[in-house]
């Protein structure tokens, strides 16, 4: 690792010269760093947070937990690493997940190569040297041949959505910026805006502790009850014994989960369909969505039947007609946006101290010093406002950095026009920039995160190894390759109902973001095969120079 004096490095007279720089120390970044180091590259990571964990470092709000089973939310490249960690329940919670990420960093001795507390401000490709110059907001400079962005799918929280946020006299905070020391909500009047996967986890968790909870509901969600048994030695042994099976199967399924679509709707009688839906519902996981009937993603009628099945379940739990109107979705199909798992979420609204406020009827006008003022003038007085309003998904982490490729082109300007990548792994015009969790790959939304990020980072490691072995300096997809991938992506996505539903999956939650289904909907397994084909072809369609 060389430190050289470099002119123009601001207050910092030193620049760190590397073969590869990884942005981010979350699930993808940790493994990427490890792989490139094992390959013998001089590599470092730069991370804005004070420690490893990514999503699981930042999202420490009450109730944060997996909706993937812990035993599939794992690295599968090392059996001992897998088996030496023991989950305490089926869907572990954030503190345990964070401990697991620390375990990974310790076992692989990663921290020594991570610069914490540094936020990347810019990354510019120098066409003369064919290298990236990366600068942090504190003026640290990295000069690197390869740049791998493991900057997160959901790491750019939406900010400043409401007039008057700065005037609020109590605590106001985004769920992804929850203080490490916690926030005492006991006896407080709390308002929460947002009922996505995050809001639901917060609401069901804090309701018993707060004096009053007002939930501002815009788009209701289809929800599925989570079954979350604690694990004793027998359950732990059972899942650990499945290591080889999981390692060999997760990368082949539609969403990187252990289960896959098996039964065709048309092969069953109506009674058999209901029986199967009941079975899936009783599984207490995302199986009903991700391995129930694949047809729900494609056919309006089947989507409606399955949606109605879930609505019936929700109505039966809610009973009250006004709550049903506020909380049961009717305007989009089941599974066309992320389906959250929950534990007593709907019943929470029966508590005397919890109130659902339907903001489709009476919207939020502004935040005022003592609460939230509605369009009809009503003010809800509050001590704390929780913003569970989501993220600029998949693109936001990178568009908040000034990324410039060949000819000074700007990634944020490119993506403001049209969100395009080549397989979510690279982008034409940005040589040696590698992406993970980026648009137009399954990892952008529709995948068990570690499955897709392992697959992508392994592809990137092999690709970088190939560039070096070939004696070349750079690799970049051809314009035609990108055009072909975008066309294939769009064709695949347009066959589904996903693009018709508003959510962060299509970018509609960010004003002005061009609409495109962000996740590749051809399936994680099929995507994996396509990535392998590219590598086996010697990176056909990619230019090495
Ligand atoms: P989501 O799923 O994007 O949910 C955000 C929620 O916030 C959703 O209910 C939004 O309603 C609501 N929202 C956003 N902006 C507003 C405004 N301006 N006014 C009122 N309500 C608003 O984010 P999450 O953090 O819950 O989950 C993100 C992912 O994390 C999730 O998909 C999992 O993969 C894990 P809307 O639906 O836009 O009407």
PDB file of C-alpha atoms and ligand atoms in Angstrom, residues 154 161-162 193-199 218-219 221 337-338 359 364 388-391 504-505 509, ligand 1:
ATOM      1  CA  UNK A 154     -31.441   1.171   0.662  1.00  0.00           C
ATOM      2  CA  UNK A 161     -40.261  15.567   2.343  1.00  0.00           C
ATOM      3  CA  UNK A 162     -42.400  17.814   4.520  1.00  0.00           C
ATOM      4  CA  UNK A 193     -45.359   8.538   8.787  1.00  0.00           C
ATOM      5  CA  UNK A 194     -44.984   5.492   6.553  1.00  0.00           C
ATOM      6  CA  UNK A 195     -46.298   1.950   6.686  1.00  0.00           C
ATOM      7  CA  UNK A 196     -43.778   0.078   4.526  1.00  0.00           C
ATOM      8  CA  UNK A 197     -41.772  -2.858   5.865  1.00  0.00           C
ATOM      9  CA  UNK A 198     -39.975  -0.458   8.213  1.00  0.00           C
ATOM     10  CA  UNK A 199     -42.986   1.423   9.549  1.00  0.00           C
ATOM     11  CA  UNK A 218     -51.061   6.615   2.792  1.00  0.00           C
ATOM     12  CA  UNK A 219     -50.794   3.345   0.854  1.00  0.00           C
ATOM     13  CA  UNK A 221     -49.772  -2.926   2.587  1.00  0.00           C
ATOM     14  CA  UNK A 337     -44.536  -4.200  -4.060  1.00  0.00           C
ATOM     15  CA  UNK A 338     -42.533  -5.614  -1.147  1.00  0.00           C
ATOM     16  CA  UNK A 359     -54.022  10.533   4.768  1.00  0.00           C
ATOM     17  CA  UNK A 364     -50.432  16.085   5.608  1.00  0.00           C
ATOM     18  CA  UNK A 388     -40.494   5.681   8.078  1.00  0.00           C
ATOM     19  CA  UNK A 389     -40.677   7.166   4.611  1.00  0.00           C
ATOM     20  CA  UNK A 390     -38.146   4.992   2.834  1.00  0.00           C
ATOM     21  CA  UNK A 391     -35.187   5.500   0.558  1.00  0.00           C
ATOM     22  CA  UNK A 504     -39.569   2.461  -4.606  1.00  0.00           C
ATOM     23  CA  UNK A 505     -39.237  -0.602  -6.837  1.00  0.00           C
ATOM     24  CA  UNK A 509     -41.285   7.432  -4.430  1.00  0.00           C
TER      25      UNK A 509
HETATM   26  P1  LIG B   1     -40.999   2.029   1.783  1.00  0.00           P
HETATM   27  O1  LIG B   1     -41.381   0.636   1.529  1.00  0.00           O
HETATM   28  O2  LIG B   1     -40.605   2.861   0.616  1.00  0.00           O
HETATM   29  O3  LIG B   1     -42.203   2.705   2.570  1.00  0.00           O
HETATM   30  C1  LIG B   1     -42.230   4.082   2.807  1.00  0.00           C
HETATM   31  C2  LIG B   1     -43.536   4.454   3.435  1.00  0.00           C
HETATM   32  O4  LIG B   1     -43.545   5.853   3.654  1.00  0.00           O
HETATM   33  C3  LIG B   1     -44.733   4.146   2.560  1.00  0.00           C
HETATM   34  O5  LIG B   1     -45.809   3.784   3.370  1.00  0.00           O
HETATM   35  C4  LIG B   1     -44.977   5.489   1.888  1.00  0.00           C
HETATM   36  O6  LIG B   1     -46.276   5.669   1.421  1.00  0.00           O
HETATM   37  C5  LIG B   1     -44.683   6.427   3.020  1.00  0.00           C
HETATM   38  N1  LIG B   1     -44.362   7.757   2.541  1.00  0.00           N
HETATM   39  C6  LIG B   1     -43.285   8.133   1.817  1.00  0.00           C
HETATM   40  N2  LIG B   1     -43.333   9.438   1.547  1.00  0.00           N
HETATM   41  C7  LIG B   1     -44.486   9.893   2.105  1.00  0.00           C
HETATM   42  C8  LIG B   1     -45.102  11.161   2.158  1.00  0.00           C
HETATM   43  N3  LIG B   1     -44.541  12.216   1.581  1.00  0.00           N
HETATM   44  N4  LIG B   1     -46.271  11.271   2.815  1.00  0.00           N
HETATM   45  C9  LIG B   1     -46.824  10.189   3.404  1.00  0.00           C
HETATM   46  N5  LIG B   1     -46.302   8.958   3.384  1.00  0.00           N
HETATM   47  C10 LIG B   1     -45.136   8.819   2.740  1.00  0.00           C
HETATM   48  O7  LIG B   1     -39.777   2.127   2.803  1.00  0.00           O
HETATM   49  P2  LIG B   1     -39.426   1.165   4.017  1.00  0.00           P
HETATM   50  O8  LIG B   1     -38.294   1.773   4.733  1.00  0.00           O
HETATM   51  O9  LIG B   1     -40.630   0.791   4.785  1.00  0.00           O
HETATM   52  O10 LIG B   1     -38.949  -0.156   3.319  1.00  0.00           O
HETATM   53  C11 LIG B   1     -37.921  -0.113   2.355  1.00  0.00           C
HETATM   54  C12 LIG B   1     -37.407  -1.500   2.136  1.00  0.00           C
HETATM   55  O11 LIG B   1     -36.645  -1.901   3.292  1.00  0.00           O
HETATM   56  C13 LIG B   1     -38.449  -2.568   1.989  1.00  0.00           C
HETATM   57  O12 LIG B   1     -38.955  -2.649   0.692  1.00  0.00           O
HETATM   58  C14 LIG B   1     -37.672  -3.801   2.370  1.00  0.00           C
HETATM   59  O13 LIG B   1     -36.927  -4.250   1.251  1.00  0.00           O
HETATM   60  C15 LIG B   1     -36.749  -3.312   3.453  1.00  0.00           C
HETATM   61  P3  LIG B   1     -46.609   5.356  -0.149  1.00  0.00           P
HETATM   62  O14 LIG B   1     -46.461   3.879  -0.268  1.00  0.00           O
HETATM   63  O15 LIG B   1     -45.548   6.098  -0.949  1.00  0.00           O
HETATM   64  O16 LIG B   1     -47.954   5.884  -0.366  1.00  0.00           O
END
